[in-house]
Each structure stands twice: as C-alpha cells, then as structure tokens.
Coordinates of C-alpha atoms and ligand atoms in Angstrom, one line a residue:
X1156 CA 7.6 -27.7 -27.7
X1157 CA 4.3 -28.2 -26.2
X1158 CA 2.9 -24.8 -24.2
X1159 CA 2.7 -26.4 -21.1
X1160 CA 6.3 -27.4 -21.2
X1161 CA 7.5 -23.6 -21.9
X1162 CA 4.8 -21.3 -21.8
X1163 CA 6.7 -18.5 -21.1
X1164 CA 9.0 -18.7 -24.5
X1165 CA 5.7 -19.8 -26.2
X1166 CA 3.6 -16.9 -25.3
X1167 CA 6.3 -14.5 -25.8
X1168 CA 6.1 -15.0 -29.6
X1169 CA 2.6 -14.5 -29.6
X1170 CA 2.5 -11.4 -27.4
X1171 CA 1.7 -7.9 -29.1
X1172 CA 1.7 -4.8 -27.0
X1173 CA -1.8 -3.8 -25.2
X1174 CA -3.0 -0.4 -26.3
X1175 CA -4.2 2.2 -23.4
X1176 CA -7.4 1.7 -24.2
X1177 CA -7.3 -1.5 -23.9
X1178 CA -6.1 -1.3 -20.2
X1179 CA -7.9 1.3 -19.4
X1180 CA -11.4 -0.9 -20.7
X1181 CA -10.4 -4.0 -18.9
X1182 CA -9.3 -1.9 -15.5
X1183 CA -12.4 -0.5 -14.2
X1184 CA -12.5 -1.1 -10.8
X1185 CA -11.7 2.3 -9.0
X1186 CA -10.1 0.5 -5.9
X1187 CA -7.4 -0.4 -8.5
X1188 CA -4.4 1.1 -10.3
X1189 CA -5.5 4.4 -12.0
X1190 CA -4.3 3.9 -15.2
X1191 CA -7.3 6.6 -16.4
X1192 CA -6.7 9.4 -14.3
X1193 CA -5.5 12.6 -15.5
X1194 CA -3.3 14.9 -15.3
X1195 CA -0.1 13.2 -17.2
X1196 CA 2.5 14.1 -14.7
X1197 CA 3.5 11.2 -12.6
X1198 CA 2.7 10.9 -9.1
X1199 CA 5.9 11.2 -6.6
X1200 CA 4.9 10.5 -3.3
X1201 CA 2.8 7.3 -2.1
X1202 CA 0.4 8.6 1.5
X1203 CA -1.3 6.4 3.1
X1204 CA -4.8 7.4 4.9
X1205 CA -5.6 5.3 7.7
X1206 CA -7.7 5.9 10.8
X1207 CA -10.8 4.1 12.3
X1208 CA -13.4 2.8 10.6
X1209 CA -16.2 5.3 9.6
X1210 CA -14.2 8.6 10.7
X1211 CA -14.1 9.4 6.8
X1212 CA -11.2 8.2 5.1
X1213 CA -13.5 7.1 1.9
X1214 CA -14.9 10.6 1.9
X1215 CA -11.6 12.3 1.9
X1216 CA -10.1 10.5 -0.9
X1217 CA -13.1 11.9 -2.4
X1218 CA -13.2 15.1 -1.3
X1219 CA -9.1 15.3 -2.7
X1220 CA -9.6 12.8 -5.4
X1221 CA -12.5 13.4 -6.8
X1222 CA -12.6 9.3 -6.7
X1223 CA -14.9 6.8 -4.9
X1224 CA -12.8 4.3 -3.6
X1225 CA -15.5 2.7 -1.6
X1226 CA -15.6 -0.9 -2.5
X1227 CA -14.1 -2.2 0.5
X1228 CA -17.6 -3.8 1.8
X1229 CA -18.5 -4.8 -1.4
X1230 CA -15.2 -7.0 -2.0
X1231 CA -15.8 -8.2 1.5
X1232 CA -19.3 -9.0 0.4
X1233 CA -18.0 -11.1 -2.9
X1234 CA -15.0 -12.5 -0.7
X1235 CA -12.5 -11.2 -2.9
X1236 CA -9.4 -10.5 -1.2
X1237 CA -9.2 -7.0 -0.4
X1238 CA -6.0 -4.9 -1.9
X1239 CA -4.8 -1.7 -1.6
X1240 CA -6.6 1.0 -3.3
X1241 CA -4.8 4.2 -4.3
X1242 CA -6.2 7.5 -6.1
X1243 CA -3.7 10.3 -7.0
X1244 CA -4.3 14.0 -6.4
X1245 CA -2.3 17.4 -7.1
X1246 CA -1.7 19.5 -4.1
X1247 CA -2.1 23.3 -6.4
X1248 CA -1.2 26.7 -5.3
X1249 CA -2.9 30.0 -6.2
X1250 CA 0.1 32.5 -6.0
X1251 CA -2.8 35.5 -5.6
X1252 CA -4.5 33.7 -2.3
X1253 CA -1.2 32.0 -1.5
X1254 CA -3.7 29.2 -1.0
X1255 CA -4.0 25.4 -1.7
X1256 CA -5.9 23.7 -3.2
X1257 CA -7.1 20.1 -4.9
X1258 CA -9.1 21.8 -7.7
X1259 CA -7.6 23.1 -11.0
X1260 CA -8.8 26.3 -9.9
X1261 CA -8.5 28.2 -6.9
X1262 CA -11.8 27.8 -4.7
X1263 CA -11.3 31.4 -3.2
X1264 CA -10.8 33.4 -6.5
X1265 CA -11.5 30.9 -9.9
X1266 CA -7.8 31.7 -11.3
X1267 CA -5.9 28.9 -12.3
X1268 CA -3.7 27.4 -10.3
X1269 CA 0.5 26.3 -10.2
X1270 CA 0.3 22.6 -9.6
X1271 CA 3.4 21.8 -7.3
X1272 CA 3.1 17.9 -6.3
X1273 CA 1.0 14.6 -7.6
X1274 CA 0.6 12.3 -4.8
X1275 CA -0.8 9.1 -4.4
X1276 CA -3.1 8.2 -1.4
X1277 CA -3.1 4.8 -0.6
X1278 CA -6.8 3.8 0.8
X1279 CA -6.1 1.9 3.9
X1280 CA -9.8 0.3 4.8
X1281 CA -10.0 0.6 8.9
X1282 CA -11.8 -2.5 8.7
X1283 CA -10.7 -4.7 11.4
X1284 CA -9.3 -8.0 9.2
X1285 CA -7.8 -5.7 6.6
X1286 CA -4.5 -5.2 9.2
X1287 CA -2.1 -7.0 6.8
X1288 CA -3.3 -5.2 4.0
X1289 CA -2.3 -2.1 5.7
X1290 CA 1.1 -3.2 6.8
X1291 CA 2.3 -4.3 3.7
X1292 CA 1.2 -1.5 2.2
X1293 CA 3.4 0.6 4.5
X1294 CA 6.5 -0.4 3.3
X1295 CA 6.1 1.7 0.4
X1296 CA 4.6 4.9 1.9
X1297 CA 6.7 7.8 2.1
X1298 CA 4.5 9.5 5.1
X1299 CA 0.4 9.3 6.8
X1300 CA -2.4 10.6 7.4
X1301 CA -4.3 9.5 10.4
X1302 CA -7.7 10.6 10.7
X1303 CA -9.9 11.0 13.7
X1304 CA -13.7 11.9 14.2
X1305 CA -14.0 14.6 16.2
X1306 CA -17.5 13.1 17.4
X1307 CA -15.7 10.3 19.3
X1308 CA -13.8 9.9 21.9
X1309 CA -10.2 9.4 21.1
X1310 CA -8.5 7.1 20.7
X1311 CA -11.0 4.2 19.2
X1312 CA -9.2 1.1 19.0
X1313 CA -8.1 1.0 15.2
X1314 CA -7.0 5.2 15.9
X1315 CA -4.5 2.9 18.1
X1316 CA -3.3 0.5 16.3
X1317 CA -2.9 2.2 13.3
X1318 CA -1.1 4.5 15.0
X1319 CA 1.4 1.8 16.4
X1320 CA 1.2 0.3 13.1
X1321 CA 2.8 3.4 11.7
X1322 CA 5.7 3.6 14.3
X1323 CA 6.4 -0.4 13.5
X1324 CA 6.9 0.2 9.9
X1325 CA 9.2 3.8 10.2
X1326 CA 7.0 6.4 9.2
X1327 CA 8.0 9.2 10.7
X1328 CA 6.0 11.6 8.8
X1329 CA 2.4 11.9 9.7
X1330 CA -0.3 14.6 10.1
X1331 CA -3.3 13.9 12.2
X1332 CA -6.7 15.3 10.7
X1333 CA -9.3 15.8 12.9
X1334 CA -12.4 15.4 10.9
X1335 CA -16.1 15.8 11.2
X1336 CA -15.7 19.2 13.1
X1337 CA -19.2 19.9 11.6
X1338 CA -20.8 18.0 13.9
X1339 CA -19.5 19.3 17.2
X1340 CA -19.1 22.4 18.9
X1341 CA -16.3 24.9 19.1
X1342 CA -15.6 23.5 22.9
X1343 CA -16.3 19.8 22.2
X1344 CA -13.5 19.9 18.7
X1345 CA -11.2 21.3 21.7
X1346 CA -12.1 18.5 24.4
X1347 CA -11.3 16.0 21.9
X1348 CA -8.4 17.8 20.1
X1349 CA -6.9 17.4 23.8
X1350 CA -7.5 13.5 24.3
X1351 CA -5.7 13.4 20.8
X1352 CA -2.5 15.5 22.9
X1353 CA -2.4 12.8 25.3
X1354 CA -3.0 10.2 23.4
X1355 CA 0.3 11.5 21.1
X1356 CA 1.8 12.0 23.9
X1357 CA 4.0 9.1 25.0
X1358 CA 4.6 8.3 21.0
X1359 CA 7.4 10.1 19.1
X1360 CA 4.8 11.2 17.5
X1361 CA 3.4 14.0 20.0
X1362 CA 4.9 17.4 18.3
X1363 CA 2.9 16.2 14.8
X1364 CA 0.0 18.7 13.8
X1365 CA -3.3 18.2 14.4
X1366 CA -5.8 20.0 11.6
X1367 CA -9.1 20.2 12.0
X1368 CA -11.4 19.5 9.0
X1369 CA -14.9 18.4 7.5
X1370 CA -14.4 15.7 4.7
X1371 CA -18.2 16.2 3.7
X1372 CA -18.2 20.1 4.4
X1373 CA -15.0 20.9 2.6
X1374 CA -14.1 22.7 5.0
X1375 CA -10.2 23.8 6.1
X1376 CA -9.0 21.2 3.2
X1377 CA -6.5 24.2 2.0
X1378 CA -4.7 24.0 5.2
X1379 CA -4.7 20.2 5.3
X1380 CA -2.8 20.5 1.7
X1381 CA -0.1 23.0 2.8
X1382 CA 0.7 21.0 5.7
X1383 CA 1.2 17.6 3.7
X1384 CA 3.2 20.2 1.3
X1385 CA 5.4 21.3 4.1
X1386 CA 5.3 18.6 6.4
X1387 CA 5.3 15.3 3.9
X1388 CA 8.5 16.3 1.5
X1389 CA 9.1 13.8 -1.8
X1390 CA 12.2 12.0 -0.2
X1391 CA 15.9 12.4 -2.3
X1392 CA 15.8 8.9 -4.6
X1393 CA 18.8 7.3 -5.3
X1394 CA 18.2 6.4 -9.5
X1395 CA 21.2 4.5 -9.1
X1396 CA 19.7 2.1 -6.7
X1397 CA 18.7 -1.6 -8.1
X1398 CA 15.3 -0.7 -9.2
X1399 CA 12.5 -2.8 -7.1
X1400 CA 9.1 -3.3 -8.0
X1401 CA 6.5 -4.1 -5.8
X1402 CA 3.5 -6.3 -7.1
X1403 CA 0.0 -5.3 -5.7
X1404 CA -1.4 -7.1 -8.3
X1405 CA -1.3 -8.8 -11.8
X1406 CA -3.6 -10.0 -14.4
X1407 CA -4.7 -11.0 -17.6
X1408 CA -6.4 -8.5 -20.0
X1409 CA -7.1 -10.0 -22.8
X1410 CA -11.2 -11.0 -23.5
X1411 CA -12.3 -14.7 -23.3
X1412 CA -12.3 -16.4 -27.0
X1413 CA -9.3 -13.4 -28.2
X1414 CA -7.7 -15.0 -31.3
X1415 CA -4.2 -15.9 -30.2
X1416 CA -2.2 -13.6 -32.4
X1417 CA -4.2 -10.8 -30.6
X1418 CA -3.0 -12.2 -27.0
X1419 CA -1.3 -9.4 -25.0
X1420 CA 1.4 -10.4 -22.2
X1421 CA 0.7 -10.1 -18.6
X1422 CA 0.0 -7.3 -17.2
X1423 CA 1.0 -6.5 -13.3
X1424 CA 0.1 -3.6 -11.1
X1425 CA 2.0 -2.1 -8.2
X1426 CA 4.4 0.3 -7.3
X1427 CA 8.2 1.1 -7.4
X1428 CA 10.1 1.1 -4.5
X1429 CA 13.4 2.7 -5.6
X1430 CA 15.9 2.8 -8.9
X1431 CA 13.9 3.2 -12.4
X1432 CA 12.5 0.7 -14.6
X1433 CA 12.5 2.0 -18.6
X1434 CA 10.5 -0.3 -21.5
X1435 CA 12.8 -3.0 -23.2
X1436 CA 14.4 -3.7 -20.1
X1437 CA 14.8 -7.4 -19.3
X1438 CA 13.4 -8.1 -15.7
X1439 CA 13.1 -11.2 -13.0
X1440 CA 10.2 -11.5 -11.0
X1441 CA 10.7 -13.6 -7.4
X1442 CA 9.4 -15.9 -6.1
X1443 CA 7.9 -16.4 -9.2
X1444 CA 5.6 -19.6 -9.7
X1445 CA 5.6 -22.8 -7.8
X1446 CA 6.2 -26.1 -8.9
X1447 CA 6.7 -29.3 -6.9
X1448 CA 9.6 -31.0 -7.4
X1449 CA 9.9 -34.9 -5.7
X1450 CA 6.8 -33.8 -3.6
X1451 CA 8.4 -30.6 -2.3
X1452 CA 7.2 -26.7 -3.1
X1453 CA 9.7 -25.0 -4.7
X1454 CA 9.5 -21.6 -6.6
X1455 CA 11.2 -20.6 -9.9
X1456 CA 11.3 -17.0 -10.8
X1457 CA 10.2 -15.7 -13.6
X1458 CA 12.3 -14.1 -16.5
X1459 CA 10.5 -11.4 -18.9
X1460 CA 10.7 -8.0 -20.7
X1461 CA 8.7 -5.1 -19.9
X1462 CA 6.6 -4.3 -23.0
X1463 CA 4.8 -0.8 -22.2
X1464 CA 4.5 1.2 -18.2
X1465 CA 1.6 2.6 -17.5
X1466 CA 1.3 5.8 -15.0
X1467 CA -0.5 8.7 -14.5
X1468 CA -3.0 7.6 -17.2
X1469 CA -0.8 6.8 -19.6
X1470 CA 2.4 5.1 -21.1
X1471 CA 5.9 6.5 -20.2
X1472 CA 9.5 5.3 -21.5
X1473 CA 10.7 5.1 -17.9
X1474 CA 9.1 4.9 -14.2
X1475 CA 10.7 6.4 -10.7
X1476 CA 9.1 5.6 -7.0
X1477 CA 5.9 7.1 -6.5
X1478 CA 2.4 6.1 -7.3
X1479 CA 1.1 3.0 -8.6
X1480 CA 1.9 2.1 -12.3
X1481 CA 1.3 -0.7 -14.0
X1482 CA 4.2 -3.0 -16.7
X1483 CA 3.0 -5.6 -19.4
X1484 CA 5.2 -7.9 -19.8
X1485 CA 6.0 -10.6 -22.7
X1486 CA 4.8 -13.4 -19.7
X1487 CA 1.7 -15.8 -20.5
X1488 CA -1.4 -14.3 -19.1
X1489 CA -2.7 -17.5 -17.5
X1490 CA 0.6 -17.2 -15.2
X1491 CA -0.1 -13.8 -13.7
X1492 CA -4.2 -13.7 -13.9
X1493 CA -5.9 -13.3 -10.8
X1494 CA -3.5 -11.6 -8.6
X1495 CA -1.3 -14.9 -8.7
X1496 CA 1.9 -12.7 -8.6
X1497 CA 0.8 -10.0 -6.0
X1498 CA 3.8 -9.8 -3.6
X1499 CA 6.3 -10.7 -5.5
X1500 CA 8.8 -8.4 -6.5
X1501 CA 10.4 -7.3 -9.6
X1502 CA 13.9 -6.0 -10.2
X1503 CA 16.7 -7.2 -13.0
X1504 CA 17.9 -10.4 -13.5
X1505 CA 20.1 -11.2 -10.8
X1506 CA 20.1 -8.4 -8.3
X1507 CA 16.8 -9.0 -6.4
X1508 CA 17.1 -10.2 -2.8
X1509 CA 17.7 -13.6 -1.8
X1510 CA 14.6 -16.3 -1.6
X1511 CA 14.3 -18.0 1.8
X1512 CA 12.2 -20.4 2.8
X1513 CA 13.2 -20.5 6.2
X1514 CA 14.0 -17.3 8.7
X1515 CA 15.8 -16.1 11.1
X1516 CA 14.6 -13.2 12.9
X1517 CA 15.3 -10.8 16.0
X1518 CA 11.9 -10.1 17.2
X1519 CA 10.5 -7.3 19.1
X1520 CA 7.0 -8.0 20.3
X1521 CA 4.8 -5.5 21.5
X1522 CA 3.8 -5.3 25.6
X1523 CA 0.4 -5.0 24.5
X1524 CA -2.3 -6.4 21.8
X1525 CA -3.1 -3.3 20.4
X1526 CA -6.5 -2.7 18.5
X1527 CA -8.8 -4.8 20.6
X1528 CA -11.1 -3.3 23.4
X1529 CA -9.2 -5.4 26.3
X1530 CA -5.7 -4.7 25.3
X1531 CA -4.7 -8.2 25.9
X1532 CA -0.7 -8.9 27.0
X1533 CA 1.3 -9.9 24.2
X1534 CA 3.0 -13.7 25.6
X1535 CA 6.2 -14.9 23.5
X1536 CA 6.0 -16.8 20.7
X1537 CA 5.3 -20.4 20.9
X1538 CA 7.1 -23.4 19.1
X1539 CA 4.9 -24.5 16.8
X1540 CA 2.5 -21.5 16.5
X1541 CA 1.0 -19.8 13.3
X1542 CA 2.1 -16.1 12.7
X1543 CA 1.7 -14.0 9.6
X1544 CA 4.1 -12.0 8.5
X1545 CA 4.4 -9.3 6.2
X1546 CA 7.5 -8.0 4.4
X1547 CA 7.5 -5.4 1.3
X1548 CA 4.2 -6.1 -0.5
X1549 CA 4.4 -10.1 0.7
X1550 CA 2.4 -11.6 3.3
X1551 CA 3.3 -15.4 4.4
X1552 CA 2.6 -17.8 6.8
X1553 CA 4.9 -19.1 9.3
X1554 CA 5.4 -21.7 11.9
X1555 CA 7.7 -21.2 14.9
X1556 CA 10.7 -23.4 15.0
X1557 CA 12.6 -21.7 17.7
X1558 CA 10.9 -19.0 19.5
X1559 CA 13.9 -17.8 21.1
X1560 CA 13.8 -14.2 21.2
X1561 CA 16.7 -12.9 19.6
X1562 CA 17.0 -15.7 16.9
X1563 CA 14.0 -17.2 16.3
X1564 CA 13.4 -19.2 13.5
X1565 CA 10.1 -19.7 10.9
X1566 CA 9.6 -22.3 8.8
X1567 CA 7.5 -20.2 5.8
X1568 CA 4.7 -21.6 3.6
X1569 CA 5.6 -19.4 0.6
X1570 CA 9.3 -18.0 0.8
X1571 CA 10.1 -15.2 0.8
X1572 CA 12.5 -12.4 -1.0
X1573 CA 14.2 -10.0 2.2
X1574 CA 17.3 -8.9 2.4
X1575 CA 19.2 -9.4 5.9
X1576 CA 18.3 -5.8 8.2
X1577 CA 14.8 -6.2 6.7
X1578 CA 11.9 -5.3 8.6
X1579 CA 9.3 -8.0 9.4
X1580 CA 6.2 -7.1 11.0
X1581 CA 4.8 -10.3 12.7
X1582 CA 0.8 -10.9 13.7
X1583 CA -0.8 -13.6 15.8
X1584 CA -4.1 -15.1 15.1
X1585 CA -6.6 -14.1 18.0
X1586 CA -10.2 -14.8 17.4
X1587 CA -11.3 -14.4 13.9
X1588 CA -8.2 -12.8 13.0
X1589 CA -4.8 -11.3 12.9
X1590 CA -3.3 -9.1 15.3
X1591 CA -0.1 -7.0 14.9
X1592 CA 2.3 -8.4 18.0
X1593 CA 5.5 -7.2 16.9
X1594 CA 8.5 -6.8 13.8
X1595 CA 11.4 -9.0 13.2
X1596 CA 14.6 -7.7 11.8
X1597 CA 15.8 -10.6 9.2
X1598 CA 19.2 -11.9 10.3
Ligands
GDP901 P1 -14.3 5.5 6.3 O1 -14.9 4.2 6.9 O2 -13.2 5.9 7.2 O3 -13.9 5.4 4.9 O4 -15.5 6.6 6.5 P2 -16.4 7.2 5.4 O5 -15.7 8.2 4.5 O6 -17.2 6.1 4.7 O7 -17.4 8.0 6.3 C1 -18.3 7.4 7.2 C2 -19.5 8.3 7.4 O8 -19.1 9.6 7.9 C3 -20.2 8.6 6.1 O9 -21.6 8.6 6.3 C4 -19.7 10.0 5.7 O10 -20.6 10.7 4.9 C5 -19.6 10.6 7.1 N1 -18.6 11.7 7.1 C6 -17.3 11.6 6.6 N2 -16.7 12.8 6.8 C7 -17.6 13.6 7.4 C8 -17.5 15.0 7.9 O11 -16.5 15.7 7.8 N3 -18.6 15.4 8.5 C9 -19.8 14.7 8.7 N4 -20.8 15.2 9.3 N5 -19.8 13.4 8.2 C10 -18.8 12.9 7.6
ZN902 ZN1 -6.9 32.3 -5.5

C-alpha cells in the first residue's frame, strides 16, 4: 500500500488526537474560528453584521466582542481569499438596572450580571468584491444586523444591496442600527433616521426597529442588546434532523518536519446547520476531492471519523447549530490544508444531499442591479454566459445551457451538494466583479 494510493486509510493509523493547545497555537488569526475565546458555553445563534463599507461594523464587533476582526484589507492586501469571520459575545442582564449588557458586569452599577444568550456575529466585510462571501454566509444566519452611518445619506449603495441581499436569502429577522450618532446633531440623526423610513419602506422589512448608536462612543449599546434579545429569538432545532455541517474552512495543523507518529488528522472549521454531530461518529464529507477519471473531473467524497469538536474554546462530546466550531478528523492533512474543503458539507454516511454536476433551476432575477451607483436593468440570462452561484457555504461557477426562465439549466465547474427546493442565489459578472441578479430554486 503506497500512501498515495490510500492516504486516507494510511494516515488514519498514524493520526493521534490534537490537544487544545495545539489548535489554539496554530489558529491565531482572529478573522477565524474562535477556538480561544471564553466563556465555555456554546454559542446558539449565528448574526450576521452587514452594512456599507466604513459605517462601523469592525468597530462594533469590537465594541460587543471585545475582538478585532479587521483583517479584511490586509487579506486583500496578501490576496488570500477572504472568509467569513465570526466573534461570539454574551448578551447579559443586570436584574437591579434591568439592563443589558456585553460586559461581565453591569456598566451602570459593577454587579455581576445573569448571562442569557452566546451569539455569534458573523463579520460580513462591506467591501464591494466580498458579495459572495456574504451570501454564502447567509445561509446559516438565523437573523441581521444592518448598520447605517448616520453621517450619510441613506441608503449608500452596499446599505442596498445588503439589504436585498438579506430578503434573497429569507432573513426575516433584522434590526437596523443607526450608528455614528456622535457625529451629527439631534435634527440631522432624525433627517436621516427618516430616509432610512423610506428607504424600508417598500421592503417587508419597513416595521423593523431602527436604534440609534455610537460603536466608538459606546453609547445606547444596552438597547441594541435587548432588541437582538427580543427581536432575534434562538429558533426551535429539530436534533432529529440529519445533522449538516457546513465547511468554512479546513487545514492542516501540524508544524513542518513533525515526526509522523505525532501527525494529527485534519482539522476543518465551520458551522452546523441543523441535527448534532457527537465525537466517534463516522461522517462523509461531499463533494469531497477531485480526481480525473478518462480526462473527466469527477469528485469522490470523503469517508472519516470525527476525533475531537472544538467550540466555545474548547472540546465538547457533542455540537448543536450555532457558532462556529471546529472537528478533527482521522483524514490526511495534506487533503484538507489550505481551505481545500471549504464548501463542502459534512453529514453521515449516506444521508447528505445529492451531487449534481449539472442544474436545473427556476430563476427569479432581480428588476434591478442592485449595489452599483447606476442601478443598471438586470437582462435575462444568456446561453453560454458565466454566473456564480452560491448555495449553503459553496460557491461555483456555471455556464448557461438553457436560459429559459422557469427551467434553466447550468453546466457547473465544481458540482454541487443541494437538495431539490434549495435556494440558489445567482450573480453576473459586471466589471471587475460579481453582482447579485437573482436566486434559483433547484428543481
Ligand atoms: P467597517 O468598514 O464597517 O468595518 O467600519 P469600521 O468599524 O472600520 O469604521 C470605519 C471608521 O468609522 C473608523 O475610523 C471608526 O473608528 C469610525 N467609527 C465607527 N463607529 C463610529 C461611531 O460610532 N462614531 C464615530 N465618530 N466613528 C465611528
Ligand atoms: Zn446594574
């Protein structure tokens, strides 16, 4: 048996199980999975925090997190593809003040505080090419919050189309947070709190609460947490559900030169989407790796164990929806280094959704291009064009077939794992880069 023939069986003897520490050391990057943060209890709600660039989302997380997520630019900078980042907070209540808070204590009166809920924000950069990041990040957000800078007229184009974005992939629950109110005047915070009325206005969104705040002044964040308390609830999971994993990321934590009885199994990152995973458990990952077979792509999925899960800073027996977390698994870590695995999903042997490599989709395009200053018309789809399309964590490339509306049909680059009623958001290219147009439902 040589190890390229069967690395996976051949690894798996090797593979010991990674300590904490030695996750934590090798995940230091705070735009990825917190596998350091404390407290223990796991996080049970995934919020995504979108909004134009600059109106303060970085400073938020902060201000909540007490975590810098800002590495956005400096990805850019390195041209490492950009991924979600996510920080967890606890949303606290001090019975005496009846007041919330992010702290451990009560900002009004120092006593400790009953922590109620451990929510995860996922970091969606308003940077203009990070659009698909965003979307398939929504499909595993249980509600939003859209910021706005008070300073600016509303709405700047990203306030748009991350607000459309929102409505596209089913979030119904969202608070709008007008921020920056330190840098206006009582009568200018109203002006603008009224363009963001009408702007809401013709969305289903226009009953949605609007709370004014300052990121960098601290100020009214008490309210902003009681509203996401009340107005954000945990949704009811079904544990009996087929659990489903999805993959944000994966790698390989062992050092360069480690002696190969000391090799620890891949390790991948993400989030789960219903059902429970527990440690022992046998699992499939799809679409798995690629191999070509009499010059055609073809995928094979991947059969492995989980090891150890990581969440909330630390290893737990068993793992429900909410938060990131992170599985090692008895897989060779030279399969799942470098993010190879990130959209793929993980569930048991046998019960994850079918692979296709072709689709067949009823398509609902936008009347507008939203998120550019001209608001160009959206025109059908073309035979032959380019789209990119997002479904669960996945993002794949498509050519048009058939463009007909209400069947038409993709040939994909890398297949993907949907089941039929799916949700497929579809972007064009325009310019430099992607543009929501539209969703598909997978027929
Ligand atoms: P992001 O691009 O949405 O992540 O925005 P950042 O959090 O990076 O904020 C952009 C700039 O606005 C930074 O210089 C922040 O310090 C500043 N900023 C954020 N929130 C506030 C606020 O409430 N008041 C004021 N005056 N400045 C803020
Ligand atoms: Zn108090």
């Amino acid at each position: 048996m040589t190890a390229k023939k069967k690395p996976l069986e051949k690894e798996a003897e090797k593979v010991g199980q990674p300590s904490a520490k030695e996750l934590e050391l090798t995940e230091t990057s705070p735009h990825t999975i917190s596998l350091k943060s404390a407290p223990s209890i796991q996080p049970e709600l995934n919020i995504a925090l979108v909004g134009h660039v600059d109106h303060g989302k970085t400073t938020l997380t902060e201000r909540l997190s007490g975590k810098w997520t800002d590495t956005h630019s400096e990805e850019l900078k390195k041209g490492i593809t950009i991924r979600l980042g996510y920080a967890d907070f606890t949303i606290s209540h001090c019975e005496k003040c009846d007041f919330y808070t992010a702290k451990e204590k009560c900002v009004k009166c120092n006593s400790l505080v009953v922590p109620l809920r451990k929510i995860s924000l996922v970091d969606a950069p308003g940077h203009e090419s990070l659009m698909a990041t965003m979307l398939s990040g929504a499909a595993i957000v249980d509600g939003a919050l859209l910021l706005v800078a008070a300073n600016e007229k509303c709405p700047q184009p990203q306030t748009k189309e991350h607000l459309m974005a929102l409505h596209i992939s089913g979030i119904k629950n969202i608070i709008i947070i007008q921020n920056k109110i330190d840098l206006v005047s009582y009568e200018e915070a109203l002006e603008n709190y009224q363009q963001i009325k009408e702007f809401l206005a013709p969305t289903e969104y226009k009953d949605i609460p609007i709370i004014p705040i300052s990121a960098r002044a601290n100020a009214n964040i008490g309210v902003l947490l009681k509203a996401i308390q009340e107005l954000i609830p945990t949704p009811l999971r079904d544990m009996k559900k087929e659990p489903l994993m999805l993959v944000a990321r994966s790698f390989d934590i062992n050092k360069p030169g480690i002696k190969p009885e000391k090799l620890v199994g891949g390790v991948l990152g993400g989030t789960v989407r219903q059902g429970k995973f527990v440690v022992g458990q046998d699992i499939e990952i799809v679409p798995g790796y690629m191999v070509e077979e009499k010059n055609k792509k073809i995928w094979k999925p991947l059969l492995t164990k989980i090891v150890q899960i990581f969440s909330g800073g630390q290893p737990v027996d068993q793992i429900s929806p909410g938060g990131s977390m992170a599985i090692s698994t008895t897989l060779d870590p030279t399969i799942v280094k470098s993010d190879s695995l990130t959209g793929s999903l993980v569930g048991l042997p046998g019960k994850l959704p079918p692979l296709h490599y072709q689709i067949t989709l009823d398509t609902h395009l936008l009347e507008r291009v939203v998120g550019t200053k001209e608001e160009t018309e959206v025109k059908p789809l073309a035979k032959g064009e380019v789209l990119m399309l997002n479904v669960n964590s996945a993002a794949t490339v498509g050519v048009v077939l058939d463009p007909s509306k209400k069947n038409s049909t993709c040939a994909l680059k890398k297949p993907i794992c949907a089941n039929v009623g799916d949700r497929i958001t579809i972007s064009r290219r325009m310019g430099d880069r992607f543009r929501l147009i539209g969703y598909g439902i997978l027929k």
